[in-house]
Amino acid sequence: MEMVSRRWGSGARVDNVDTGKKKLLKAAITCFVGKGIQATTIEDIANAANVTRRTVYRYYNGKSELIAAVIDLERRQLFKQLHRVCEPFEHDFARMLEECMACAAEILSVSAGGADLLSGGNTVEALPHILSEDSHRDWEELFYTPYQRYRHNHPDVHSLTHIIELTGRLVLSFRYVPGDPNAIRHAVRAFMSLTPSSPPHSG
Amino acid sequence: MEMVSRRWGSGARVDNVDTGKKKLLKAAITCFVGKGIQATTIEDIANAANVTRRTVYRYYNGKSELIAAVIDLERRQLFKQLHRVCEPFEHDFARMLEECMACAAEILSVSAGGADLLSGGNTVEALPHILSEDSHRDWEELFYTPYQRYRHNHPDVHSLTHIIELTGRLVLSFRYVPGDPNAIRHAVRAFMSLTPSSPPHSG
């Protein structure tokens, strides 16, 4: 504890933390892809980043926190891309959903044979971290206004929360079952062409 | 080769093959669940079934064929259940889809911690075998008549093939992301409450 306060004194602190975290995340990704999340130890990550184990623990409470940080980074990159793809369809929510799914298929479909952070044995280790509350917030931010506009013209549309539930599930599925973007557009549209039967139970 | 023809003579052949295969599949499932598909060797399966490796190879060309056979068995059990669940909704295709998804969520959602044929590291090994052409045929058999009836009253509904594409993907997703059956009903219905925007490109 003494050492920490000596090393992280005064104004340099925030900058150092950011740089240090970035360096460790890069090292963690390299290890996770290379030897798999399960086999990777904190020591491996420390070696890859050329720091001590103690330094790793100064930034992250353990491997689980590192996995979460790596997934978080990837999630933010995906949504940055989705925002870009969605922009032209702000006045056509149904089409926007289609394009989101096609974009996700393109980005997330694991190409055969290629090593990837979430492919192979990593799937299982990473899954609990992908299903975070954060994703739901990201979807809501992306869809909220276009959905409200859509609802204005389609008053029978169901709640956004339920739409997001299926959307998130489909997007995630590309990790495990690659999809062709155009086939996905057709599939999404086909599902929308159905009309829900009257609700079987209340609520 | 000499030995084979001596052992598998005359009319007893078919019966023996069936019994032998059943025994081997049971042994394979035990091994796959217990130590994982990747770590299981043909020798393990032979030991579990109390036969020689040579006998295993007499029935199956290798581990890949055994995995396929095990998955095939599971797929057939799932569809048997789906047929049962769907029967009351033969005149309401939209509702039938909902109930299929709820049923699949119930059956396939891997309960936390429980060992399962497709959970854990097995996911990756088993995936290529799950995505077989057979599944598409099974869905088509289940949906064809109800879909035709539905189409009669809803001429704008898109093709069954595209609907099956999304259905299969969602069902499979329960393996990796467990779902609550009732939440899934709501999510499916919400997606159907959307109206597809006019097709952006021909075809």
mmCIF file of C-alpha atoms in Angstrom:
data_model
loop_
_atom_site.group_PDB
_atom_site.id
_atom_site.type_symbol
_atom_site.label_atom_id
_atom_site.label_comp_id
_atom_site.label_asym_id
_atom_site.label_seq_id
_atom_site.Cartn_x
_atom_site.Cartn_y
_atom_site.Cartn_z
ATOM 1 C CA MET A 1 0.000 0.000 0.000
ATOM 2 C CA GLU A 2 2.881 2.298 0.862
ATOM 3 C CA MET A 3 4.438 1.537 -2.495
ATOM 4 C CA VAL A 4 1.260 2.266 -4.361
ATOM 5 C CA SER A 5 0.905 5.740 -2.993
ATOM 6 C CA ARG A 6 4.545 6.436 -3.678
ATOM 7 C CA ARG A 7 4.321 5.273 -7.272
ATOM 8 C CA TRP A 8 0.962 6.817 -8.128
ATOM 9 C CA GLY A 9 1.414 10.241 -6.648
ATOM 10 C CA SER A 10 -0.148 13.540 -7.663
ATOM 11 C CA GLY A 11 -1.459 14.541 -11.083
ATOM 12 C CA ALA A 12 0.212 11.859 -13.197
ATOM 13 C CA ARG A 13 -2.093 9.253 -11.687
ATOM 14 C CA VAL A 14 -5.043 9.203 -14.111
ATOM 15 C CA ASP A 15 -2.845 9.229 -17.192
ATOM 16 C CA ASN A 16 -0.718 6.402 -15.908
ATOM 17 C CA VAL A 17 -3.735 4.304 -15.048
ATOM 18 C CA ASP A 18 -5.164 4.726 -18.544
ATOM 19 C CA THR A 19 -1.913 3.901 -20.288
ATOM 20 C CA GLY A 20 -1.265 0.991 -17.973
ATOM 21 C CA LYS A 21 -4.745 -0.436 -18.478
ATOM 22 C CA LYS A 22 -4.509 -0.134 -22.246
ATOM 23 C CA LYS A 23 -1.182 -1.963 -22.252
ATOM 24 C CA LEU A 24 -2.560 -4.741 -20.060
ATOM 25 C CA LEU A 25 -5.725 -5.134 -22.154
ATOM 26 C CA LYS A 26 -3.608 -5.510 -25.279
ATOM 27 C CA ALA A 27 -1.506 -8.139 -23.556
ATOM 28 C CA ALA A 28 -4.618 -9.921 -22.282
ATOM 29 C CA ILE A 29 -6.173 -10.062 -25.761
ATOM 30 C CA THR A 30 -2.950 -11.486 -27.182
ATOM 31 C CA CYS A 31 -2.905 -14.217 -24.517
ATOM 32 C CA PHE A 32 -6.654 -14.977 -24.705
ATOM 33 C CA VAL A 33 -6.525 -15.407 -28.484
ATOM 34 C CA GLY A 34 -3.227 -17.248 -28.461
ATOM 35 C CA LYS A 35 -3.650 -19.830 -25.724
ATOM 36 C CA GLY A 36 -7.293 -19.466 -24.764
ATOM 37 C CA ILE A 37 -8.936 -17.676 -21.864
ATOM 38 C CA GLN A 38 -9.006 -20.720 -19.609
ATOM 39 C CA ALA A 39 -5.316 -21.530 -19.975
ATOM 40 C CA THR A 40 -4.166 -17.932 -19.584
ATOM 41 C CA THR A 41 -2.795 -17.001 -16.160
ATOM 42 C CA ILE A 42 -2.219 -13.572 -14.672
ATOM 43 C CA GLU A 43 1.458 -14.396 -14.942
ATOM 44 C CA ASP A 44 1.127 -14.900 -18.722
ATOM 45 C CA ILE A 45 -0.501 -11.509 -19.066
ATOM 46 C CA ALA A 46 2.128 -9.892 -16.861
ATOM 47 C CA ASN A 47 4.896 -11.427 -18.981
ATOM 48 C CA ALA A 48 3.257 -10.351 -22.239
ATOM 49 C CA ALA A 49 2.947 -6.797 -20.912
ATOM 50 C CA ASN A 50 6.443 -6.923 -19.447
ATOM 51 C CA VAL A 51 5.268 -6.053 -15.934
ATOM 52 C CA THR A 52 4.999 -7.966 -12.649
ATOM 53 C CA ARG A 53 1.944 -9.897 -11.484
ATOM 54 C CA ARG A 54 1.661 -7.349 -8.701
ATOM 55 C CA THR A 55 1.265 -4.587 -11.288
ATOM 56 C CA VAL A 56 -1.522 -6.481 -13.030
ATOM 57 C CA TYR A 57 -3.387 -6.783 -9.731
ATOM 58 C CA ARG A 58 -2.965 -3.066 -9.167
ATOM 59 C CA TYR A 59 -5.227 -2.446 -12.187
ATOM 60 C CA TYR A 60 -7.495 -5.479 -12.225
ATOM 61 C CA ASN A 61 -8.822 -7.580 -9.410
ATOM 62 C CA GLY A 62 -8.166 -10.805 -11.298
ATOM 63 C CA LYS A 63 -8.698 -12.601 -14.577
ATOM 64 C CA SER A 64 -12.458 -12.237 -14.440
ATOM 65 C CA GLU A 65 -12.142 -8.447 -14.373
ATOM 66 C CA LEU A 66 -9.718 -8.564 -17.288
ATOM 67 C CA ILE A 67 -12.103 -10.680 -19.348
ATOM 68 C CA ALA A 68 -14.906 -8.242 -18.585
ATOM 69 C CA ALA A 69 -12.745 -5.294 -19.651
ATOM 70 C CA VAL A 70 -11.767 -6.969 -22.913
ATOM 71 C CA ILE A 71 -15.381 -7.850 -23.761
ATOM 72 C CA ASP A 72 -16.471 -4.343 -22.810
ATOM 73 C CA LEU A 73 -13.969 -2.935 -25.271
ATOM 74 C CA GLU A 74 -15.259 -5.193 -28.019
ATOM 75 C CA ARG A 75 -18.895 -4.373 -27.264
ATOM 76 C CA ARG A 76 -18.191 -0.654 -27.495
ATOM 77 C CA GLN A 77 -16.490 -1.138 -30.846
ATOM 78 C CA LEU A 78 -19.480 -3.088 -32.162
ATOM 79 C CA PHE A 79 -21.960 -0.400 -31.110
ATOM 80 C CA LYS A 80 -19.810 2.360 -32.583
ATOM 81 C CA GLN A 81 -20.097 0.522 -35.889
ATOM 82 C CA LEU A 82 -23.845 -0.094 -35.433
ATOM 83 C CA HIS A 83 -24.473 3.615 -34.836
ATOM 84 C CA ARG A 84 -22.716 4.373 -38.110
ATOM 85 C CA VAL A 85 -24.721 1.728 -40.004
ATOM 86 C CA CYS A 86 -28.042 2.826 -38.480
ATOM 87 C CA GLU A 87 -27.773 6.527 -39.203
ATOM 88 C CA PRO A 88 -29.394 6.460 -42.671
ATOM 89 C CA PHE A 89 -32.399 4.533 -41.332
ATOM 90 C CA GLU A 90 -33.445 6.705 -38.416
ATOM 91 C CA HIS A 91 -36.889 7.096 -39.969
ATOM 92 C CA ASP A 92 -37.342 3.406 -40.778
ATOM 93 C CA PHE A 93 -36.967 1.376 -37.599
ATOM 94 C CA ALA A 94 -37.830 -1.957 -39.245
ATOM 95 C CA ARG A 95 -35.142 -1.484 -41.850
ATOM 96 C CA MET A 96 -32.716 -0.302 -39.183
ATOM 97 C CA LEU A 97 -33.161 -3.595 -37.354
ATOM 98 C CA GLU A 98 -32.439 -5.503 -40.544
ATOM 99 C CA GLU A 99 -29.267 -3.529 -41.151
ATOM 100 C CA CYS A 100 -28.107 -3.982 -37.563
ATOM 101 C CA MET A 101 -28.402 -7.700 -37.926
ATOM 102 C CA ALA A 102 -26.623 -7.734 -41.285
ATOM 103 C CA CYS A 103 -23.833 -5.585 -39.838
ATOM 104 C CA ALA A 104 -23.482 -7.826 -36.799
ATOM 105 C CA ALA A 105 -23.396 -10.902 -39.031
ATOM 106 C CA GLU A 106 -20.604 -9.346 -41.029
ATOM 107 C CA ILE A 107 -18.550 -8.304 -38.018
ATOM 108 C CA LEU A 108 -19.194 -11.142 -35.622
ATOM 109 C CA SER A 109 -19.386 -14.213 -37.837
ATOM 110 C CA VAL A 110 -16.255 -16.083 -36.976
ATOM 111 C CA SER A 111 -14.541 -16.917 -40.230
ATOM 112 C CA ALA A 112 -13.681 -20.590 -40.428
ATOM 113 C CA GLY A 113 -10.319 -21.373 -38.946
ATOM 114 C CA GLY A 114 -9.464 -17.879 -37.830
ATOM 115 C CA ALA A 115 -8.451 -17.463 -34.197
ATOM 116 C CA ASP A 116 -10.685 -15.015 -32.433
ATOM 117 C CA LEU A 117 -11.188 -13.715 -28.946
ATOM 118 C CA LEU A 118 -14.537 -15.407 -28.533
ATOM 119 C CA SER A 119 -14.192 -18.459 -30.720
ATOM 120 C CA GLY A 120 -13.069 -21.911 -29.701
ATOM 121 C CA GLY A 121 -12.984 -22.737 -26.025
ATOM 122 C CA ASN A 122 -13.200 -19.041 -25.161
ATOM 123 C CA THR A 123 -16.921 -19.013 -25.875
ATOM 124 C CA VAL A 124 -17.791 -20.503 -22.530
ATOM 125 C CA GLU A 125 -15.468 -18.338 -20.482
ATOM 126 C CA ALA A 126 -16.566 -15.149 -22.164
ATOM 127 C CA LEU A 127 -20.318 -15.696 -22.343
ATOM 128 C CA PRO A 128 -21.264 -14.498 -18.852
ATOM 129 C CA HIS A 129 -19.451 -11.264 -19.566
ATOM 130 C CA ILE A 130 -21.181 -10.654 -22.870
ATOM 131 C CA LEU A 131 -24.658 -10.895 -21.395
ATOM 132 C CA SER A 132 -24.287 -7.778 -19.359
ATOM 133 C CA GLU A 133 -26.850 -5.113 -18.595
ATOM 134 C CA ASP A 134 -24.642 -2.754 -20.576
ATOM 135 C CA SER A 135 -25.706 -4.304 -23.869
ATOM 136 C CA HIS A 136 -29.344 -3.603 -23.154
ATOM 137 C CA ARG A 137 -28.536 0.034 -22.433
ATOM 138 C CA ASP A 138 -26.550 0.258 -25.673
ATOM 139 C CA TRP A 139 -29.441 -1.131 -27.712
ATOM 140 C CA GLU A 140 -31.882 1.212 -26.053
ATOM 141 C CA GLU A 141 -29.701 4.196 -26.803
ATOM 142 C CA LEU A 142 -29.441 3.128 -30.436
ATOM 143 C CA PHE A 143 -33.131 2.326 -30.946
ATOM 144 C CA TYR A 144 -35.091 4.636 -28.662
ATOM 145 C CA THR A 145 -35.869 7.579 -30.959
ATOM 146 C CA PRO A 146 -36.369 5.584 -34.185
ATOM 147 C CA TYR A 147 -38.643 3.229 -32.260
ATOM 148 C CA GLN A 148 -40.751 6.116 -30.926
ATOM 149 C CA ARG A 149 -41.141 7.475 -34.451
ATOM 150 C CA TYR A 150 -42.068 4.046 -35.748
ATOM 151 C CA ARG A 151 -44.610 3.595 -32.992
ATOM 152 C CA HIS A 152 -46.279 6.819 -33.995
ATOM 153 C CA ASN A 153 -47.176 5.256 -37.355
ATOM 154 C CA HIS A 154 -47.537 1.684 -36.084
ATOM 155 C CA PRO A 155 -49.403 1.965 -32.785
ATOM 156 C CA ASP A 156 -49.702 -1.832 -32.484
ATOM 157 C CA VAL A 157 -45.973 -2.433 -32.194
ATOM 158 C CA HIS A 158 -44.965 -4.199 -28.992
ATOM 159 C CA SER A 159 -42.529 -2.927 -26.391
ATOM 160 C CA LEU A 160 -38.949 -2.040 -27.299
ATOM 161 C CA THR A 161 -37.636 -4.144 -24.426
ATOM 162 C CA HIS A 162 -39.008 -7.311 -25.998
ATOM 163 C CA ILE A 163 -37.702 -6.378 -29.426
ATOM 164 C CA ILE A 164 -34.268 -5.812 -27.932
ATOM 165 C CA GLU A 165 -34.372 -9.223 -26.265
ATOM 166 C CA LEU A 166 -34.675 -10.999 -29.609
ATOM 167 C CA THR A 167 -32.269 -8.639 -31.352
ATOM 168 C CA GLY A 168 -29.533 -9.193 -28.796
ATOM 169 C CA ARG A 169 -29.996 -12.941 -28.943
ATOM 170 C CA LEU A 170 -29.754 -12.974 -32.727
ATOM 171 C CA VAL A 171 -26.699 -10.747 -32.799
ATOM 172 C CA LEU A 172 -24.940 -12.938 -30.274
ATOM 173 C CA SER A 173 -25.777 -16.035 -32.308
ATOM 174 C CA PHE A 174 -23.434 -14.931 -35.089
ATOM 175 C CA ARG A 175 -20.585 -15.689 -32.732
ATOM 176 C CA TYR A 176 -21.565 -19.319 -32.679
ATOM 177 C CA VAL A 177 -23.365 -19.739 -35.967
ATOM 178 C CA PRO A 178 -21.943 -17.550 -38.709
ATOM 179 C CA GLY A 179 -24.509 -15.947 -40.995
ATOM 180 C CA ASP A 180 -24.562 -14.411 -44.440
ATOM 181 C CA PRO A 181 -25.634 -10.741 -44.112
ATOM 182 C CA ASN A 182 -28.071 -10.867 -47.004
ATOM 183 C CA ALA A 183 -29.654 -14.125 -45.927
ATOM 184 C CA ILE A 184 -30.074 -12.557 -42.494
ATOM 185 C CA ARG A 185 -31.870 -9.538 -43.952
ATOM 186 C CA HIS A 186 -34.333 -11.874 -45.658
ATOM 187 C CA ALA A 187 -34.817 -13.927 -42.508
ATOM 188 C CA VAL A 188 -35.474 -10.877 -40.339
ATOM 189 C CA ARG A 189 -37.930 -9.478 -42.856
ATOM 190 C CA ALA A 190 -39.682 -12.836 -43.100
ATOM 191 C CA PHE A 191 -40.211 -12.928 -39.346
ATOM 192 C CA MET A 192 -41.608 -9.402 -39.404
ATOM 193 C CA SER A 193 -44.032 -10.426 -42.151
ATOM 194 C CA LEU A 194 -45.829 -12.606 -39.608
ATOM 195 C CA THR A 195 -48.648 -11.196 -37.506
ATOM 196 C CA PRO A 196 -48.717 -12.108 -33.821
ATOM 197 C CA SER A 197 -51.763 -14.086 -32.808
ATOM 198 C CA SER A 198 -53.822 -12.427 -30.100
ATOM 199 C CA PRO A 199 -52.044 -12.715 -26.754
ATOM 200 C CA PRO A 200 -52.867 -16.085 -25.168
ATOM 201 C CA HIS A 201 -52.591 -14.855 -21.604
ATOM 202 C CA SER A 202 -52.834 -11.472 -19.988
ATOM 203 C CA GLY A 203 -49.706 -9.507 -19.137
ATOM 204 C CA MET B 1 -12.308 -58.657 -43.395
ATOM 205 C CA GLU B 2 -12.535 -62.414 -43.077
ATOM 206 C CA MET B 3 -13.428 -62.040 -39.430
ATOM 207 C CA VAL B 4 -16.129 -59.509 -40.096
ATOM 208 C CA SER B 5 -17.997 -61.728 -42.506
ATOM 209 C CA ARG B 6 -17.736 -64.645 -40.110
ATOM 210 C CA ARG B 7 -19.075 -62.604 -37.176
ATOM 211 C CA TRP B 8 -21.866 -60.820 -38.992
ATOM 212 C CA GLY B 9 -23.405 -63.727 -40.830
ATOM 213 C CA SER B 10 -27.017 -64.298 -41.904
ATOM 214 C CA GLY B 11 -30.188 -62.815 -40.455
ATOM 215 C CA ALA B 12 -28.914 -61.773 -37.039
ATOM 216 C CA ARG B 13 -26.951 -58.979 -38.630
ATOM 217 C CA VAL B 14 -29.374 -56.043 -38.486
ATOM 218 C CA ASP B 15 -30.404 -56.684 -34.917
ATOM 219 C CA ASN B 16 -26.843 -56.914 -33.752
ATOM 220 C CA VAL B 17 -25.877 -53.711 -35.496
ATOM 221 C CA ASP B 18 -28.741 -51.838 -33.842
ATOM 222 C CA THR B 19 -27.987 -53.130 -30.384
ATOM 223 C CA GLY B 20 -24.292 -52.522 -30.834
ATOM 224 C CA LYS B 21 -24.800 -49.001 -32.032
ATOM 225 C CA LYS B 22 -27.142 -48.163 -29.188
ATOM 226 C CA LYS B 23 -24.623 -49.441 -26.669
ATOM 227 C CA LEU B 24 -21.832 -47.423 -28.244
ATOM 228 C CA LEU B 25 -23.892 -44.240 -28.407
ATOM 229 C CA LYS B 26 -24.698 -44.543 -24.718
ATOM 230 C CA ALA B 27 -21.010 -45.008 -23.948
ATOM 231 C CA ALA B 28 -20.094 -42.072 -26.172
ATOM 232 C CA ILE B 29 -22.590 -39.758 -24.446
ATOM 233 C CA THR B 30 -21.219 -40.762 -21.050
ATOM 234 C CA CYS B 31 -17.671 -39.963 -22.160
ATOM 235 C CA PHE B 32 -18.568 -36.727 -23.973
ATOM 236 C CA VAL B 33 -20.432 -35.369 -20.953
ATOM 237 C CA GLY B 34 -17.875 -36.652 -18.468
ATOM 238 C CA LYS B 35 -14.562 -35.601 -19.931
ATOM 239 C CA GLY B 36 -15.569 -33.475 -22.913
ATOM 240 C CA ILE B 37 -15.760 -34.307 -26.600
ATOM 241 C CA GLN B 38 -12.271 -33.106 -27.397
ATOM 242 C CA ALA B 39 -10.559 -35.161 -24.699
ATOM 243 C CA THR B 40 -12.531 -38.344 -25.419
ATOM 244 C CA THR B 41 -10.706 -40.970 -27.452
ATOM 245 C CA ILE B 42 -12.132 -43.951 -29.287
ATOM 246 C CA GLU B 43 -10.359 -46.040 -26.660
ATOM 247 C CA ASP B 44 -12.338 -44.296 -23.877
ATOM 248 C CA ILE B 45 -15.586 -45.076 -25.646
ATOM 249 C CA ALA B 46 -14.524 -48.681 -26.242
ATOM 250 C CA ASN B 47 -13.662 -49.060 -22.561
ATOM 251 C CA ALA B 48 -16.942 -47.508 -21.428
ATOM 252 C CA ALA B 49 -18.863 -49.882 -23.706
ATOM 253 C CA ASN B 50 -16.656 -52.808 -22.712
ATOM 254 C CA VAL B 51 -15.639 -53.609 -26.281
ATOM 255 C CA THR B 52 -12.433 -53.287 -28.280
ATOM 256 C CA ARG B 53 -11.444 -50.239 -30.357
ATOM 257 C CA ARG B 54 -11.771 -52.485 -33.390
ATOM 258 C CA THR B 55 -15.426 -53.066 -32.566
ATOM 259 C CA VAL B 56 -16.072 -49.327 -32.332
ATOM 260 C CA TYR B 57 -14.589 -48.837 -35.796
ATOM 261 C CA ARG B 58 -16.818 -51.594 -37.102
ATOM 262 C CA TYR B 59 -19.853 -49.373 -36.394
ATOM 263 C CA TYR B 60 -18.478 -45.863 -36.752
ATOM 264 C CA ASN B 61 -15.770 -44.498 -38.985
ATOM 265 C CA GLY B 62 -14.315 -42.427 -36.169
ATOM 266 C CA LYS B 63 -15.089 -39.898 -33.484
ATOM 267 C CA SER B 64 -16.635 -37.442 -35.899
ATOM 268 C CA GLU B 65 -19.227 -40.001 -36.949
ATOM 269 C CA LEU B 66 -19.986 -40.771 -33.314
ATOM 270 C CA ILE B 67 -20.507 -37.104 -32.504
ATOM 271 C CA ALA B 68 -22.827 -36.806 -35.493
ATOM 272 C CA ALA B 69 -24.815 -39.835 -34.345
ATOM 273 C CA VAL B 70 -25.178 -38.497 -30.826
ATOM 274 C CA ILE B 71 -26.315 -35.071 -32.038
ATOM 275 C CA ASP B 72 -28.699 -36.742 -34.480
ATOM 276 C CA LEU B 73 -30.271 -38.625 -31.613
ATOM 277 C CA GLU B 74 -30.699 -35.446 -29.625
ATOM 278 C CA ARG B 75 -32.155 -33.564 -32.582
ATOM 279 C CA ARG B 76 -34.736 -36.294 -33.140
ATOM 280 C CA GLN B 77 -35.748 -36.160 -29.489
ATOM 281 C CA LEU B 78 -36.175 -32.386 -29.670
ATOM 282 C CA PHE B 79 -38.396 -32.585 -32.743
ATOM 283 C CA LYS B 80 -40.485 -35.363 -31.244
ATOM 284 C CA GLN B 81 -41.222 -32.979 -28.377
ATOM 285 C CA LEU B 82 -41.849 -30.046 -30.736
ATOM 286 C CA HIS B 83 -44.405 -32.060 -32.706
ATOM 287 C CA ARG B 84 -46.244 -32.758 -29.476
ATOM 288 C CA VAL B 85 -46.190 -29.099 -28.415
ATOM 289 C CA CYS B 86 -47.274 -27.855 -31.842
ATOM 290 C CA GLU B 87 -50.279 -30.086 -32.325
ATOM 291 C CA PRO B 88 -52.863 -27.784 -30.667
ATOM 292 C CA PHE B 89 -51.756 -24.848 -32.823
ATOM 293 C CA GLU B 90 -51.976 -26.327 -36.299
ATOM 294 C CA HIS B 91 -54.407 -23.608 -37.292
ATOM 295 C CA ASP B 92 -52.364 -20.753 -35.818
ATOM 296 C CA PHE B 93 -48.902 -20.761 -37.320
ATOM 297 C CA ALA B 94 -47.758 -17.571 -35.556
ATOM 298 C CA ARG B 95 -48.681 -18.992 -32.184
ATOM 299 C CA MET B 96 -47.079 -22.311 -33.102
ATOM 300 C CA LEU B 97 -43.778 -20.549 -33.703
ATOM 301 C CA GLU B 98 -44.032 -18.898 -30.299
ATOM 302 C CA GLU B 99 -44.681 -22.212 -28.597
ATOM 303 C CA CYS B 100 -41.817 -23.909 -30.439
ATOM 304 C CA MET B 101 -39.446 -21.289 -29.175
ATOM 305 C CA ALA B 102 -40.766 -21.494 -25.629
ATOM 306 C CA CYS B 103 -40.462 -25.286 -25.730
ATOM 307 C CA ALA B 104 -36.920 -25.116 -27.072
ATOM 308 C CA ALA B 105 -35.981 -22.582 -24.395
ATOM 309 C CA GLU B 106 -37.296 -24.954 -21.761
ATOM 310 C CA ILE B 107 -35.536 -28.024 -23.126
ATOM 311 C CA LEU B 108 -32.290 -26.564 -24.386
ATOM 312 C CA SER B 109 -31.459 -23.860 -21.864
ATOM 313 C CA VAL B 110 -28.477 -25.261 -20.060
ATOM 314 C CA SER B 111 -29.135 -24.878 -16.372
ATOM 315 C CA ALA B 112 -26.252 -23.162 -14.657
ATOM 316 C CA GLY B 113 -23.576 -25.587 -13.562
ATOM 317 C CA GLY B 114 -25.163 -28.715 -14.951
ATOM 318 C CA ALA B 115 -23.004 -30.878 -17.154
ATOM 319 C CA ASP B 116 -24.526 -31.318 -20.570
ATOM 320 C CA LEU B 117 -23.590 -32.862 -23.858
ATOM 321 C CA LEU B 118 -23.341 -29.526 -25.636
ATOM 322 C CA SER B 119 -22.263 -27.236 -22.847
ATOM 323 C CA GLY B 120 -18.760 -26.227 -21.897
ATOM 324 C CA GLY B 121 -15.978 -26.934 -24.335
ATOM 325 C CA ASN B 122 -18.240 -29.329 -26.241
ATOM 326 C CA THR B 123 -20.033 -26.436 -27.900
ATOM 327 C CA VAL B 124 -17.308 -25.931 -30.455
ATOM 328 C CA GLU B 125 -16.844 -29.582 -31.287
ATOM 329 C CA ALA B 126 -20.543 -30.222 -31.674
ATOM 330 C CA LEU B 127 -21.598 -27.121 -33.564
ATOM 331 C CA PRO B 128 -20.777 -28.246 -37.109
ATOM 332 C CA HIS B 129 -22.879 -31.332 -36.525
ATOM 333 C CA ILE B 130 -25.888 -29.412 -35.249
ATOM 334 C CA LEU B 131 -26.115 -27.208 -38.305
ATOM 335 C CA SER B 132 -27.010 -30.037 -40.579
ATOM 336 C CA GLU B 133 -29.407 -30.090 -43.485
ATOM 337 C CA ASP B 134 -31.464 -32.503 -41.433
ATOM 338 C CA SER B 135 -32.665 -29.753 -39.135
ATOM 339 C CA HIS B 136 -34.065 -27.771 -42.024
ATOM 340 C CA ARG B 137 -35.985 -30.815 -43.218
ATOM 341 C CA ASP B 138 -37.335 -31.359 -39.700
ATOM 342 C CA TRP B 139 -38.566 -27.787 -39.449
ATOM 343 C CA GLU B 140 -40.149 -27.986 -42.864
ATOM 344 C CA GLU B 141 -41.971 -31.142 -41.961
ATOM 345 C CA LEU B 142 -43.249 -29.532 -38.761
ATOM 346 C CA PHE B 143 -44.291 -26.214 -40.294
ATOM 347 C CA TYR B 144 -45.322 -26.935 -43.871
ATOM 348 C CA THR B 145 -49.089 -27.456 -43.553
ATOM 349 C CA PRO B 146 -49.720 -24.859 -40.816
ATOM 350 C CA TYR B 147 -47.686 -22.355 -42.844
ATOM 351 C CA GLN B 148 -49.752 -23.032 -45.999
ATOM 352 C CA ARG B 149 -52.945 -22.484 -44.019
ATOM 353 C CA TYR B 150 -51.558 -19.288 -42.532
ATOM 354 C CA ARG B 151 -50.515 -18.039 -45.939
ATOM 355 C CA HIS B 152 -54.042 -18.515 -47.198
ATOM 356 C CA ASN B 153 -55.227 -15.834 -44.735
ATOM 357 C CA HIS B 154 -52.012 -13.783 -44.771
ATOM 358 C CA PRO B 155 -50.929 -13.653 -48.418
ATOM 359 C CA ASP B 156 -48.115 -11.191 -47.621
ATOM 360 C CA VAL B 157 -46.191 -13.603 -45.446
ATOM 361 C CA HIS B 158 -42.654 -14.239 -46.683
ATOM 362 C CA SER B 159 -41.180 -17.609 -47.568
ATOM 363 C CA LEU B 160 -41.065 -20.460 -45.073
ATOM 364 C CA THR B 161 -37.378 -21.027 -45.777
ATOM 365 C CA HIS B 162 -36.491 -17.593 -44.411
ATOM 366 C CA ILE B 163 -38.726 -18.032 -41.393
ATOM 367 C CA ILE B 164 -37.016 -21.338 -40.658
ATOM 368 C CA GLU B 165 -33.604 -19.690 -40.891
ATOM 369 C CA LEU B 166 -34.411 -17.335 -38.032
ATOM 370 C CA THR B 167 -36.276 -19.990 -36.053
ATOM 371 C CA GLY B 168 -33.374 -22.424 -36.165
ATOM 372 C CA ARG B 169 -30.912 -19.738 -35.150
ATOM 373 C CA LEU B 170 -33.049 -18.709 -32.185
ATOM 374 C CA VAL B 171 -33.594 -22.260 -31.033
ATOM 375 C CA LEU B 172 -29.886 -22.972 -31.167
ATOM 376 C CA SER B 173 -29.158 -19.831 -29.199
ATOM 377 C CA PHE B 174 -30.761 -21.336 -26.089
ATOM 378 C CA ARG B 175 -27.779 -23.651 -25.928
ATOM 379 C CA TYR B 176 -25.482 -20.726 -25.411
ATOM 380 C CA VAL B 177 -27.771 -18.144 -23.879
ATOM 381 C CA PRO B 178 -30.474 -19.669 -21.701
ATOM 382 C CA GLY B 179 -33.899 -18.086 -21.988
ATOM 383 C CA ASP B 180 -37.062 -17.905 -19.944
ATOM 384 C CA PRO B 181 -39.905 -19.484 -21.974
ATOM 385 C CA ASN B 182 -42.395 -16.733 -21.220
ATOM 386 C CA ALA B 183 -39.958 -13.920 -21.929
ATOM 387 C CA ILE B 184 -39.222 -15.646 -25.218
ATOM 388 C CA ARG B 185 -42.916 -15.750 -26.142
ATOM 389 C CA HIS B 186 -43.120 -12.000 -25.595
ATOM 390 C CA ALA B 187 -39.938 -11.373 -27.577
ATOM 391 C CA VAL B 188 -41.099 -13.459 -30.538
ATOM 392 C CA ARG B 189 -44.486 -11.754 -30.563
ATOM 393 C CA ALA B 190 -42.825 -8.331 -30.361
ATOM 394 C CA PHE B 191 -40.733 -9.081 -33.430
ATOM 395 C CA MET B 192 -43.825 -10.215 -35.315
ATOM 396 C CA SER B 193 -45.566 -6.968 -34.376
ATOM 397 C CA LEU B 194 -43.139 -5.140 -36.650
ATOM 398 C CA THR B 195 -43.918 -4.624 -40.329
ATOM 399 C CA PRO B 196 -41.108 -5.156 -42.820
ATOM 400 C CA SER B 197 -40.176 -2.053 -44.754
ATOM 401 C CA SER B 198 -40.506 -2.445 -48.502
ATOM 402 C CA PRO B 199 -37.689 -4.636 -49.839
ATOM 403 C CA PRO B 200 -34.599 -2.496 -50.453
ATOM 404 C CA HIS B 201 -33.305 -4.562 -53.339
ATOM 405 C CA SER B 202 -34.907 -7.013 -55.714
ATOM 406 C CA GLY B 203 -34.636 -10.745 -55.122
#
